Amino acid sequence: MHIMEYRRLGKSGLKISEFSFGSWVTFGNQVGNKVAEECMKIAYDAGVNFFDNAEVYAGGKSEEVMGDVLKKMGWDRTSYVVSSKVFWGGSLPNQIGLSRKHIFEACHAALRRLKVDYLDLYFCHRPDPETPIEETVRAMSDLVHQGKILYWGTSEWSAEQIIEAYTIAKQYQLVAPTMEQPQYNLLHRERVEKEYAQLYSDYGLGTTIWSPLASGMLTGKYNNGMPTDSRVSMPTMKWLKDSFTGDEGKAKIEKVKKLTALATEIGISITHLSLLWCLKNPNVSTVILGASKAEQVRENFKALEMKQALTAEVMKKIGDIASF
């Protein structure tokens, strides 16, 4: 049986499971309450203590589904960490972005949908060029002081923007961000490994990384074309399909084929190799996994039994294939 390990979220005292569970493309869109409940229960029973969400996922429906499951399961509130993200709340002028008004209203709406008294983590889902960073830092800091959120962070902000947030927090004695949620996988490395390099040591930044399997590309299922039942064939995912079919996409699939061969050689799946590779980075606080079927959740967690497969020698081979 695999043993889930827990890591500190950056320099904070919060411990989160190395694998966590997110509901981005599935809850409320592809997946109803019953499957959501099954997936979350498998994750929780495997030791997952962080469940990730956002106001924009399925237009709020994703949070409602997760909230229903949390309520039904009746898990001790001290045993899990739940997040939301603020940016895209609707189409009206103040339903979008990171103004004080939208941050407050989105937070209260997320609490209602998730049926919790406070959010453990609250992320600014993208940078907002139309709102001064000081306004955003103050609003987040106020929510912490009010006890509505415990830690706040960013998602897909540049290192420069994150540093500005830290600087403002220090200058005005506000609560600084704790974590960033960037995309990170074998095909998408630059930001986490290069751009943010100084942020880990200088500020103690934690990371809750998303898309460890590069939207399924790192499962090998696109090695021989596009399966019709994959999320790439969903009409809303045209951007994803386009990213697979251009020259860059083809180059990535060539890398995945080589990685698949290496995984086979060492006796594990390309999926497990890709997930474990993310965990090897000490600056990754948690790897967020998504799933549309209970079986996928079980299968992903089996990776934890294979940790010894990624020896220094194997890591070097992976690095040679997936260099950037």
PDB file of C-alpha atoms in Angstrom:
ATOM      1  CA  MET A   1       0.000   0.000   0.000  1.00  0.00           C
ATOM      2  CA  HIS A   2       1.323   3.454  -0.833  1.00  0.00           C
ATOM      3  CA  ILE A   3       1.944   5.949   1.921  1.00  0.00           C
ATOM      4  CA  MET A   4       0.987   9.532   1.190  1.00  0.00           C
ATOM      5  CA  GLU A   5       3.585  12.019   2.356  1.00  0.00           C
ATOM      6  CA  TYR A   6       2.880  15.598   3.378  1.00  0.00           C
ATOM      7  CA  ARG A   7       4.843  18.713   2.503  1.00  0.00           C
ATOM      8  CA  ARG A   8       4.845  22.221   3.897  1.00  0.00           C
ATOM      9  CA  LEU A   9       3.142  24.780   1.698  1.00  0.00           C
ATOM     10  CA  GLY A  10       6.245  26.883   1.075  1.00  0.00           C
ATOM     11  CA  LYS A  11       7.561  28.335   4.313  1.00  0.00           C
ATOM     12  CA  SER A  12       4.106  28.229   5.973  1.00  0.00           C
ATOM     13  CA  GLY A  13       3.283  25.703   8.676  1.00  0.00           C
ATOM     14  CA  LEU A  14       0.459  24.191   6.607  1.00  0.00           C
ATOM     15  CA  LYS A  15       0.991  20.572   5.570  1.00  0.00           C
ATOM     16  CA  ILE A  16      -0.571  19.373   2.358  1.00  0.00           C
ATOM     17  CA  SER A  17      -0.585  15.953   0.732  1.00  0.00           C
ATOM     18  CA  GLU A  18       1.955  15.486  -2.068  1.00  0.00           C
ATOM     19  CA  PHE A  19      -0.933  14.483  -4.363  1.00  0.00           C
ATOM     20  CA  SER A  20      -4.097  16.568  -4.139  1.00  0.00           C
ATOM     21  CA  PHE A  21      -7.404  16.525  -5.989  1.00  0.00           C
ATOM     22  CA  GLY A  22      -8.814  19.244  -8.245  1.00  0.00           C
ATOM     23  CA  SER A  23     -12.126  19.556 -10.031  1.00  0.00           C
ATOM     24  CA  TRP A  24     -11.169  21.774 -12.963  1.00  0.00           C
ATOM     25  CA  VAL A  25     -12.523  20.149 -16.125  1.00  0.00           C
ATOM     26  CA  THR A  26     -14.787  17.590 -14.625  1.00  0.00           C
ATOM     27  CA  PHE A  27     -17.082  18.463 -11.717  1.00  0.00           C
ATOM     28  CA  GLY A  28     -20.369  19.937 -12.875  1.00  0.00           C
ATOM     29  CA  ASN A  29     -19.440  19.514 -16.547  1.00  0.00           C
ATOM     30  CA  GLN A  30     -18.371  15.943 -17.272  1.00  0.00           C
ATOM     31  CA  VAL A  31     -19.060  14.542 -13.836  1.00  0.00           C
ATOM     32  CA  GLY A  32     -22.169  14.426 -11.626  1.00  0.00           C
ATOM     33  CA  ASN A  33     -22.385  14.162  -7.835  1.00  0.00           C
ATOM     34  CA  LYS A  34     -22.118  10.405  -7.630  1.00  0.00           C
ATOM     35  CA  VAL A  35     -18.804  10.117  -9.505  1.00  0.00           C
ATOM     36  CA  ALA A  36     -17.474  13.252  -7.794  1.00  0.00           C
ATOM     37  CA  GLU A  37     -18.249  11.717  -4.417  1.00  0.00           C
ATOM     38  CA  GLU A  38     -16.551   8.464  -5.370  1.00  0.00           C
ATOM     39  CA  CYS A  39     -13.418  10.242  -6.653  1.00  0.00           C
ATOM     40  CA  MET A  40     -13.140  12.476  -3.586  1.00  0.00           C
ATOM     41  CA  LYS A  41     -13.667   9.572  -1.216  1.00  0.00           C
ATOM     42  CA  ILE A  42     -10.946   7.473  -2.886  1.00  0.00           C
ATOM     43  CA  ALA A  43      -8.617  10.490  -2.725  1.00  0.00           C
ATOM     44  CA  TYR A  44      -9.396  11.226   0.928  1.00  0.00           C
ATOM     45  CA  ASP A  45      -9.009   7.578   1.922  1.00  0.00           C
ATOM     46  CA  ALA A  46      -5.621   7.536   0.164  1.00  0.00           C
ATOM     47  CA  GLY A  47      -4.461  10.427   2.346  1.00  0.00           C
ATOM     48  CA  VAL A  48      -5.298  13.431   0.151  1.00  0.00           C
ATOM     49  CA  ASN A  49      -6.047  16.434   2.344  1.00  0.00           C
ATOM     50  CA  PHE A  50      -6.229  19.219  -0.280  1.00  0.00           C
ATOM     51  CA  PHE A  51      -9.192  19.733  -2.621  1.00  0.00           C
ATOM     52  CA  ASP A  52      -8.808  22.477  -5.228  1.00  0.00           C
ATOM     53  CA  ASN A  53     -11.568  24.524  -6.850  1.00  0.00           C
ATOM     54  CA  ALA A  54     -12.389  27.904  -8.427  1.00  0.00           C
ATOM     55  CA  GLU A  55     -15.365  30.178  -9.040  1.00  0.00           C
ATOM     56  CA  VAL A  56     -14.987  29.811 -12.813  1.00  0.00           C
ATOM     57  CA  TYR A  57     -15.085  25.984 -12.901  1.00  0.00           C
ATOM     58  CA  ALA A  58     -18.388  25.028 -14.549  1.00  0.00           C
ATOM     59  CA  GLY A  59     -19.656  28.504 -13.653  1.00  0.00           C
ATOM     60  CA  GLY A  60     -19.738  27.771  -9.915  1.00  0.00           C
ATOM     61  CA  LYS A  61     -21.329  24.349 -10.309  1.00  0.00           C
ATOM     62  CA  SER A  62     -18.021  22.639  -9.564  1.00  0.00           C
ATOM     63  CA  GLU A  63     -17.891  24.237  -6.112  1.00  0.00           C
ATOM     64  CA  GLU A  64     -21.512  23.286  -5.433  1.00  0.00           C
ATOM     65  CA  VAL A  65     -20.796  19.650  -6.292  1.00  0.00           C
ATOM     66  CA  MET A  66     -17.689  19.621  -4.079  1.00  0.00           C
ATOM     67  CA  GLY A  67     -19.582  21.364  -1.275  1.00  0.00           C
ATOM     68  CA  ASP A  68     -22.341  18.758  -1.428  1.00  0.00           C
ATOM     69  CA  VAL A  69     -19.785  15.958  -1.153  1.00  0.00           C
ATOM     70  CA  LEU A  70     -17.946  17.600   1.769  1.00  0.00           C
ATOM     71  CA  LYS A  71     -21.233  18.069   3.592  1.00  0.00           C
ATOM     72  CA  LYS A  72     -22.434  14.520   2.919  1.00  0.00           C
ATOM     73  CA  MET A  73     -19.120  12.908   3.934  1.00  0.00           C
ATOM     74  CA  GLY A  74     -19.029  14.886   7.160  1.00  0.00           C
ATOM     75  CA  TRP A  75     -15.236  14.776   7.298  1.00  0.00           C
ATOM     76  CA  ASP A  76     -13.654  16.632  10.198  1.00  0.00           C
ATOM     77  CA  ARG A  77     -12.930  20.168   8.978  1.00  0.00           C
ATOM     78  CA  THR A  78      -9.431  19.953  10.459  1.00  0.00           C
ATOM     79  CA  SER A  79      -8.659  16.967   8.215  1.00  0.00           C
ATOM     80  CA  TYR A  80      -8.851  18.726   4.835  1.00  0.00           C
ATOM     81  CA  VAL A  81      -7.810  21.902   3.063  1.00  0.00           C
ATOM     82  CA  VAL A  82     -10.119  23.450   0.449  1.00  0.00           C
ATOM     83  CA  SER A  83      -9.424  26.258  -1.997  1.00  0.00           C
ATOM     84  CA  SER A  84     -11.152  28.591  -4.388  1.00  0.00           C
ATOM     85  CA  LYS A  85      -9.846  31.059  -6.957  1.00  0.00           C
ATOM     86  CA  VAL A  86     -11.103  34.492  -7.915  1.00  0.00           C
ATOM     87  CA  PHE A  87     -11.072  36.178 -11.304  1.00  0.00           C
ATOM     88  CA  TRP A  88     -13.797  35.049 -13.722  1.00  0.00           C
ATOM     89  CA  GLY A  89     -17.130  35.298 -11.913  1.00  0.00           C
ATOM     90  CA  GLY A  90     -19.468  36.452 -14.676  1.00  0.00           C
ATOM     91  CA  SER A  91     -19.903  38.820 -17.602  1.00  0.00           C
ATOM     92  CA  LEU A  92     -20.788  42.082 -15.829  1.00  0.00           C
ATOM     93  CA  PRO A  93     -18.011  44.659 -15.218  1.00  0.00           C
ATOM     94  CA  ASN A  94     -17.529  43.914 -11.507  1.00  0.00           C
ATOM     95  CA  GLN A  95     -17.905  40.143 -11.815  1.00  0.00           C
ATOM     96  CA  ILE A  96     -14.413  39.798 -13.222  1.00  0.00           C
ATOM     97  CA  GLY A  97     -10.888  40.661 -12.136  1.00  0.00           C
ATOM     98  CA  LEU A  98      -9.243  41.373  -8.793  1.00  0.00           C
ATOM     99  CA  SER A  99     -10.922  44.541  -7.519  1.00  0.00           C
ATOM    100  CA  ARG A 100     -11.703  44.684  -3.812  1.00  0.00           C
ATOM    101  CA  LYS A 101     -15.424  44.400  -4.659  1.00  0.00           C
ATOM    102  CA  HIS A 102     -15.093  41.276  -6.783  1.00  0.00           C
ATOM    103  CA  ILE A 103     -12.628  39.596  -4.399  1.00  0.00           C
ATOM    104  CA  PHE A 104     -15.022  40.049  -1.448  1.00  0.00           C
ATOM    105  CA  GLU A 105     -18.147  39.010  -3.328  1.00  0.00           C
ATOM    106  CA  ALA A 106     -16.442  36.010  -4.960  1.00  0.00           C
ATOM    107  CA  CYS A 107     -15.119  34.842  -1.597  1.00  0.00           C
ATOM    108  CA  HIS A 108     -18.569  34.936   0.015  1.00  0.00           C
ATOM    109  CA  ALA A 109     -20.088  33.134  -2.985  1.00  0.00           C
ATOM    110  CA  ALA A 110     -17.402  30.416  -2.809  1.00  0.00           C
ATOM    111  CA  LEU A 111     -18.055  29.916   0.922  1.00  0.00           C
ATOM    112  CA  ARG A 112     -21.762  29.463   0.183  1.00  0.00           C
ATOM    113  CA  ARG A 113     -21.204  27.012  -2.667  1.00  0.00           C
ATOM    114  CA  LEU A 114     -18.575  24.968  -0.833  1.00  0.00           C
ATOM    115  CA  LYS A 115     -20.671  25.068   2.367  1.00  0.00           C
ATOM    116  CA  VAL A 116     -17.681  25.942   4.574  1.00  0.00           C
ATOM    117  CA  ASP A 117     -17.071  28.763   7.074  1.00  0.00           C
ATOM    118  CA  TYR A 118     -13.637  29.661   5.668  1.00  0.00           C
ATOM    119  CA  LEU A 119     -11.374  28.823   2.738  1.00  0.00           C
ATOM    120  CA  ASP A 120      -7.965  27.426   3.618  1.00  0.00           C
ATOM    121  CA  LEU A 121      -6.411  28.724   0.389  1.00  0.00           C
ATOM    122  CA  TYR A 122      -7.636  31.518  -1.867  1.00  0.00           C
ATOM    123  CA  PHE A 123      -5.929  32.221  -5.194  1.00  0.00           C
ATOM    124  CA  CYS A 124      -5.933  35.207  -7.558  1.00  0.00           C
ATOM    125  CA  HIS A 125      -6.629  33.094 -10.641  1.00  0.00           C
ATOM    126  CA  ARG A 126      -4.740  35.367 -13.066  1.00  0.00           C
ATOM    127  CA  PRO A 127      -3.053  38.773 -12.795  1.00  0.00           C
ATOM    128  CA  ASP A 128      -5.434  41.708 -13.363  1.00  0.00           C
ATOM    129  CA  PRO A 129      -3.797  44.549 -15.330  1.00  0.00           C
ATOM    130  CA  GLU A 130      -6.746  46.832 -14.498  1.00  0.00           C
ATOM    131  CA  THR A 131      -6.428  46.655 -10.703  1.00  0.00           C
ATOM    132  CA  PRO A 132      -3.416  47.953  -8.777  1.00  0.00           C
ATOM    133  CA  ILE A 133      -1.651  45.060  -7.040  1.00  0.00           C
ATOM    134  CA  GLU A 134      -1.864  47.053  -3.790  1.00  0.00           C
ATOM    135  CA  GLU A 135      -5.685  46.966  -3.929  1.00  0.00           C
ATOM    136  CA  THR A 136      -5.631  43.182  -4.404  1.00  0.00           C
ATOM    137  CA  VAL A 137      -3.082  42.582  -1.617  1.00  0.00           C
ATOM    138  CA  ARG A 138      -5.126  44.731   0.786  1.00  0.00           C
ATOM    139  CA  ALA A 139      -8.384  42.918  -0.050  1.00  0.00           C
ATOM    140  CA  MET A 140      -6.775  39.491   0.420  1.00  0.00           C
ATOM    141  CA  SER A 141      -5.090  40.623   3.635  1.00  0.00           C
ATOM    142  CA  ASP A 142      -8.440  41.900   4.949  1.00  0.00           C
ATOM    143  CA  LEU A 143     -10.106  38.544   4.215  1.00  0.00           C
ATOM    144  CA  VAL A 144      -7.368  36.822   6.234  1.00  0.00           C
ATOM    145  CA  HIS A 145      -7.946  39.231   9.145  1.00  0.00           C
ATOM    146  CA  GLN A 146     -11.684  38.558   8.949  1.00  0.00           C
ATOM    147  CA  GLY A 147     -11.059  34.794   9.200  1.00  0.00           C
ATOM    148  CA  LYS A 148     -12.676  34.068   5.840  1.00  0.00           C
ATOM    149  CA  ILE A 149      -9.463  32.775   4.295  1.00  0.00           C
ATOM    150  CA  LEU A 150      -6.323  31.399   5.943  1.00  0.00           C
ATOM    151  CA  TYR A 151      -3.710  31.774   3.194  1.00  0.00           C
ATOM    152  CA  TRP A 152      -3.803  33.580  -0.122  1.00  0.00           C
ATOM    153  CA  GLY A 153      -1.804  33.180  -3.280  1.00  0.00           C
ATOM    154  CA  THR A 154      -1.638  33.654  -7.014  1.00  0.00           C
ATOM    155  CA  SER A 155      -2.041  31.521 -10.127  1.00  0.00           C
ATOM    156  CA  GLU A 156      -0.041  32.086 -13.294  1.00  0.00           C
ATOM    157  CA  TRP A 157       1.402  35.414 -12.132  1.00  0.00           C
ATOM    158  CA  SER A 158       4.834  36.459 -13.343  1.00  0.00           C
ATOM    159  CA  ALA A 159       7.727  36.437 -10.872  1.00  0.00           C
ATOM    160  CA  GLU A 160       7.778  40.230 -11.156  1.00  0.00           C
ATOM    161  CA  GLN A 161       4.110  40.526 -10.142  1.00  0.00           C
ATOM    162  CA  ILE A 162       4.569  38.129  -7.215  1.00  0.00           C
ATOM    163  CA  ILE A 163       7.587  40.105  -5.987  1.00  0.00           C
ATOM    164  CA  GLU A 164       5.541  43.305  -6.203  1.00  0.00           C
ATOM    165  CA  ALA A 165       2.833  41.698  -4.038  1.00  0.00           C
ATOM    166  CA  TYR A 166       5.452  40.668  -1.434  1.00  0.00           C
ATOM    167  CA  THR A 167       7.014  44.130  -1.464  1.00  0.00           C
ATOM    168  CA  ILE A 168       3.659  45.865  -0.945  1.00  0.00           C
ATOM    169  CA  ALA A 169       2.719  43.445   1.848  1.00  0.00           C
ATOM    170  CA  LYS A 170       5.989  44.138   3.630  1.00  0.00           C
ATOM    171  CA  GLN A 171       5.778  47.909   3.132  1.00  0.00           C
ATOM    172  CA  TYR A 172       2.254  48.217   4.565  1.00  0.00           C
ATOM    173  CA  GLN A 173       2.434  45.285   7.020  1.00  0.00           C
ATOM    174  CA  LEU A 174      -0.201  43.317   5.133  1.00  0.00           C
ATOM    175  CA  VAL A 175      -0.474  39.536   4.762  1.00  0.00           C
ATOM    176  CA  ALA A 176       1.839  38.403   1.950  1.00  0.00           C
ATOM    177  CA  PRO A 177       0.985  35.646  -0.535  1.00  0.00           C
ATOM    178  CA  THR A 178       1.985  32.115   0.479  1.00  0.00           C
ATOM    179  CA  MET A 179       1.654  30.114  -2.723  1.00  0.00           C
ATOM    180  CA  GLU A 180       1.383  30.161  -6.509  1.00  0.00           C
ATOM    181  CA  GLN A 181      -0.527  27.693  -8.694  1.00  0.00           C
ATOM    182  CA  PRO A 182       1.402  27.331 -11.956  1.00  0.00           C
ATOM    183  CA  GLN A 183       1.171  24.769 -14.711  1.00  0.00           C
ATOM    184  CA  TYR A 184       4.087  22.352 -14.389  1.00  0.00           C
ATOM    185  CA  ASN A 185       4.922  19.141 -16.190  1.00  0.00           C
ATOM    186  CA  LEU A 186       7.638  17.507 -18.273  1.00  0.00           C
ATOM    187  CA  LEU A 187       6.598  19.616 -21.286  1.00  0.00           C
ATOM    188  CA  HIS A 188       6.094  22.905 -19.429  1.00  0.00           C
ATOM    189  CA  ARG A 189       8.983  23.675 -17.088  1.00  0.00           C
ATOM    190  CA  GLU A 190      10.419  27.104 -17.629  1.00  0.00           C
ATOM    191  CA  ARG A 191       8.341  29.187 -15.230  1.00  0.00           C
ATOM    192  CA  VAL A 192       8.578  26.874 -12.214  1.00  0.00           C
ATOM    193  CA  GLU A 193      12.244  26.005 -12.699  1.00  0.00           C
ATOM    194  CA  LYS A 194      13.711  29.254 -14.062  1.00  0.00           C
ATOM    195  CA  GLU A 195      11.432  32.273 -13.677  1.00  0.00           C
ATOM    196  CA  TYR A 196      10.437  31.472 -10.082  1.00  0.00           C
ATOM    197  CA  ALA A 197      13.867  30.119  -9.059  1.00  0.00           C
ATOM    198  CA  GLN A 198      14.642  32.974  -6.633  1.00  0.00           C
ATOM    199  CA  LEU A 199      11.150  33.099  -5.128  1.00  0.00           C
ATOM    200  CA  TYR A 200      11.504  29.813  -3.237  1.00  0.00           C
ATOM    201  CA  SER A 201      14.587  30.848  -1.300  1.00  0.00           C
ATOM    202  CA  ASP A 202      13.914  34.609  -1.073  1.00  0.00           C
ATOM    203  CA  TYR A 203      10.229  34.484  -0.089  1.00  0.00           C
ATOM    204  CA  GLY A 204       9.474  30.859   0.783  1.00  0.00           C
ATOM    205  CA  LEU A 205       6.949  30.522  -2.030  1.00  0.00           C
ATOM    206  CA  GLY A 206       4.899  27.292  -2.085  1.00  0.00           C
ATOM    207  CA  THR A 207       3.452  25.808  -5.295  1.00  0.00           C
ATOM    208  CA  THR A 208       0.298  23.785  -5.940  1.00  0.00           C
ATOM    209  CA  ILE A 209       1.011  22.700  -9.490  1.00  0.00           C
ATOM    210  CA  TRP A 210      -1.674  21.881 -12.063  1.00  0.00           C
ATOM    211  CA  SER A 211      -1.721  19.825 -15.269  1.00  0.00           C
ATOM    212  CA  PRO A 212       1.085  17.396 -14.275  1.00  0.00           C
ATOM    213  CA  LEU A 213       0.058  15.222 -17.239  1.00  0.00           C
ATOM    214  CA  ALA A 214      -0.075  18.138 -19.731  1.00  0.00           C
ATOM    215  CA  SER A 215      -3.833  17.779 -20.274  1.00  0.00           C
ATOM    216  CA  GLY A 216      -3.450  14.055 -20.871  1.00  0.00           C
ATOM    217  CA  MET A 217      -0.599  14.284 -23.366  1.00  0.00           C
ATOM    218  CA  LEU A 218       1.753  12.663 -20.831  1.00  0.00           C
ATOM    219  CA  THR A 219      -0.462   9.593 -20.504  1.00  0.00           C
ATOM    220  CA  GLY A 220       0.609   8.599 -24.019  1.00  0.00           C
ATOM    221  CA  LYS A 221      -2.998   8.464 -25.237  1.00  0.00           C
ATOM    222  CA  TYR A 222      -2.280  10.953 -28.036  1.00  0.00           C
ATOM    223  CA  ASN A 223       0.868   9.191 -29.256  1.00  0.00           C
ATOM    224  CA  ASN A 224      -1.053   7.771 -32.220  1.00  0.00           C
ATOM    225  CA  GLY A 225      -3.667  10.472 -32.885  1.00  0.00           C
ATOM    226  CA  MET A 226      -6.739  11.840 -31.123  1.00  0.00           C
ATOM    227  CA  PRO A 227      -9.095   9.422 -29.340  1.00  0.00           C
ATOM    228  CA  THR A 228     -12.702  10.553 -29.814  1.00  0.00           C
ATOM    229  CA  ASP A 229     -13.644  10.095 -26.148  1.00  0.00           C
ATOM    230  CA  SER A 230     -10.945  12.378 -24.751  1.00  0.00           C
ATOM    231  CA  ARG A 231     -11.495  15.898 -23.452  1.00  0.00           C
ATOM    232  CA  VAL A 232      -9.675  17.242 -26.538  1.00  0.00           C
ATOM    233  CA  SER A 233     -12.785  16.396 -28.549  1.00  0.00           C
ATOM    234  CA  MET A 234     -15.045  18.544 -26.305  1.00  0.00           C
ATOM    235  CA  PRO A 235     -16.144  21.687 -28.232  1.00  0.00           C
ATOM    236  CA  THR A 236     -14.947  23.974 -25.401  1.00  0.00           C
ATOM    237  CA  MET A 237     -11.467  22.456 -25.629  1.00  0.00           C
ATOM    238  CA  LYS A 238     -10.653  23.492 -29.209  1.00  0.00           C
ATOM    239  CA  TRP A 239      -7.658  25.514 -27.905  1.00  0.00           C
ATOM    240  CA  LEU A 240      -6.285  22.310 -26.413  1.00  0.00           C
ATOM    241  CA  LYS A 241      -6.730  20.358 -29.615  1.00  0.00           C
ATOM    242  CA  ASP A 242      -4.956  23.110 -31.555  1.00  0.00           C
ATOM    243  CA  SER A 243      -2.014  22.959 -29.151  1.00  0.00           C
ATOM    244  CA  PHE A 244      -1.624  19.238 -29.923  1.00  0.00           C
ATOM    245  CA  THR A 245      -1.749  19.442 -33.703  1.00  0.00           C
ATOM    246  CA  GLY A 246       0.706  22.227 -34.655  1.00  0.00           C
ATOM    247  CA  ASP A 247       4.471  21.800 -35.096  1.00  0.00           C
ATOM    248  CA  GLU A 248       5.063  22.434 -31.395  1.00  0.00           C
ATOM    249  CA  GLY A 249       2.428  19.847 -30.499  1.00  0.00           C
ATOM    250  CA  LYS A 250       4.040  17.293 -32.790  1.00  0.00           C
ATOM    251  CA  ALA A 251       7.455  17.948 -31.217  1.00  0.00           C
ATOM    252  CA  LYS A 252       5.915  17.377 -27.785  1.00  0.00           C
ATOM    253  CA  ILE A 253       4.353  14.101 -28.886  1.00  0.00           C
ATOM    254  CA  GLU A 254       7.798  12.965 -30.123  1.00  0.00           C
ATOM    255  CA  LYS A 255       9.174  13.673 -26.623  1.00  0.00           C
ATOM    256  CA  VAL A 256       6.270  11.773 -25.062  1.00  0.00           C
ATOM    257  CA  LYS A 257       7.001   8.761 -27.297  1.00  0.00           C
ATOM    258  CA  LYS A 258      10.616   8.715 -26.051  1.00  0.00           C
ATOM    259  CA  LEU A 259       9.477   9.114 -22.438  1.00  0.00           C
ATOM    260  CA  THR A 260       6.954   6.301 -22.950  1.00  0.00           C
ATOM    261  CA  ALA A 261       9.750   4.028 -24.175  1.00  0.00           C
ATOM    262  CA  LEU A 262      11.865   4.942 -21.126  1.00  0.00           C
ATOM    263  CA  ALA A 263       8.934   4.294 -18.760  1.00  0.00           C
ATOM    264  CA  THR A 264       8.401   0.875 -20.357  1.00  0.00           C
ATOM    265  CA  GLU A 265      12.116   0.133 -19.973  1.00  0.00           C
ATOM    266  CA  ILE A 266      12.022   0.792 -16.212  1.00  0.00           C
ATOM    267  CA  GLY A 267       8.731  -1.032 -15.775  1.00  0.00           C
ATOM    268  CA  ILE A 268       6.267   1.782 -14.998  1.00  0.00           C
ATOM    269  CA  SER A 269       3.635   3.670 -16.974  1.00  0.00           C
ATOM    270  CA  ILE A 270       4.349   7.025 -18.613  1.00  0.00           C
ATOM    271  CA  THR A 271       1.575   8.474 -16.396  1.00  0.00           C
ATOM    272  CA  HIS A 272       3.298   7.339 -13.207  1.00  0.00           C
ATOM    273  CA  LEU A 273       6.687   8.491 -14.473  1.00  0.00           C
ATOM    274  CA  SER A 274       5.288  11.967 -15.243  1.00  0.00           C
ATOM    275  CA  LEU A 275       3.587  12.363 -11.858  1.00  0.00           C
ATOM    276  CA  LEU A 276       6.597  11.146  -9.887  1.00  0.00           C
ATOM    277  CA  TRP A 277       8.898  13.437 -11.874  1.00  0.00           C
ATOM    278  CA  CYS A 278       6.843  16.446 -10.669  1.00  0.00           C
ATOM    279  CA  LEU A 279       7.160  15.255  -7.063  1.00  0.00           C
ATOM    280  CA  LYS A 280      10.950  15.065  -7.397  1.00  0.00           C
ATOM    281  CA  ASN A 281      11.073  18.868  -7.498  1.00  0.00           C
ATOM    282  CA  PRO A 282      11.474  20.026  -3.859  1.00  0.00           C
ATOM    283  CA  ASN A 283       9.779  23.346  -4.714  1.00  0.00           C
ATOM    284  CA  VAL A 284       6.532  21.557  -5.614  1.00  0.00           C
ATOM    285  CA  SER A 285       4.319  21.540  -2.511  1.00  0.00           C
ATOM    286  CA  THR A 286       1.598  19.390  -4.084  1.00  0.00           C
ATOM    287  CA  VAL A 287       0.661  17.915  -7.458  1.00  0.00           C
ATOM    288  CA  ILE A 288      -3.033  18.496  -8.264  1.00  0.00           C
ATOM    289  CA  LEU A 289      -4.656  15.531  -9.974  1.00  0.00           C
ATOM    290  CA  GLY A 290      -7.964  15.630 -11.801  1.00  0.00           C
ATOM    291  CA  ALA A 291     -10.126  12.718 -12.889  1.00  0.00           C
ATOM    292  CA  SER A 292     -13.416  11.992 -14.565  1.00  0.00           C
ATOM    293  CA  LYS A 293     -13.564   8.380 -13.381  1.00  0.00           C
ATOM    294  CA  ALA A 294     -12.915   6.714 -10.041  1.00  0.00           C
ATOM    295  CA  GLU A 295     -10.579   4.256 -11.737  1.00  0.00           C
ATOM    296  CA  GLN A 296      -8.292   7.114 -12.867  1.00  0.00           C
ATOM    297  CA  VAL A 297      -7.939   8.318  -9.280  1.00  0.00           C
ATOM    298  CA  ARG A 298      -6.987   4.839  -8.068  1.00  0.00           C
ATOM    299  CA  GLU A 299      -4.563   4.383 -10.949  1.00  0.00           C
ATOM    300  CA  ASN A 300      -2.837   7.742 -10.351  1.00  0.00           C
ATOM    301  CA  PHE A 301      -2.282   7.010  -6.664  1.00  0.00           C
ATOM    302  CA  LYS A 302      -0.505   3.772  -7.550  1.00  0.00           C
ATOM    303  CA  ALA A 303       2.378   6.027  -8.649  1.00  0.00           C
ATOM    304  CA  LEU A 304       3.239   6.450  -4.964  1.00  0.00           C
ATOM    305  CA  GLU A 305       4.240   2.778  -4.852  1.00  0.00           C
ATOM    306  CA  MET A 306       6.772   3.330  -7.650  1.00  0.00           C
ATOM    307  CA  LYS A 307       8.882   6.140  -6.194  1.00  0.00           C
ATOM    308  CA  GLN A 308      12.021   4.028  -6.095  1.00  0.00           C
ATOM    309  CA  ALA A 309      11.852   3.655  -9.920  1.00  0.00           C
ATOM    310  CA  LEU A 310      12.994   7.252 -10.460  1.00  0.00           C
ATOM    311  CA  THR A 311      16.648   6.786  -9.572  1.00  0.00           C
ATOM    312  CA  ALA A 312      19.248   9.490 -10.225  1.00  0.00           C
ATOM    313  CA  GLU A 313      20.172   7.692 -13.440  1.00  0.00           C
ATOM    314  CA  VAL A 314      16.550   7.592 -14.639  1.00  0.00           C
ATOM    315  CA  MET A 315      16.091  11.278 -13.717  1.00  0.00           C
ATOM    316  CA  LYS A 316      19.099  12.112 -15.874  1.00  0.00           C
ATOM    317  CA  LYS A 317      17.615  10.194 -18.831  1.00  0.00           C
ATOM    318  CA  ILE A 318      14.292  11.962 -18.366  1.00  0.00           C
ATOM    319  CA  GLY A 319      16.135  15.288 -18.257  1.00  0.00           C
ATOM    320  CA  ASP A 320      17.925  14.518 -21.507  1.00  0.00           C
ATOM    321  CA  ILE A 321      14.640  13.787 -23.285  1.00  0.00           C
ATOM    322  CA  ALA A 322      12.576  16.602 -21.777  1.00  0.00           C
ATOM    323  CA  SER A 323      15.167  19.366 -21.741  1.00  0.00           C
ATOM    324  CA  PHE A 324      13.968  22.866 -22.560  1.00  0.00           C
TER     325      PHE A 324
END
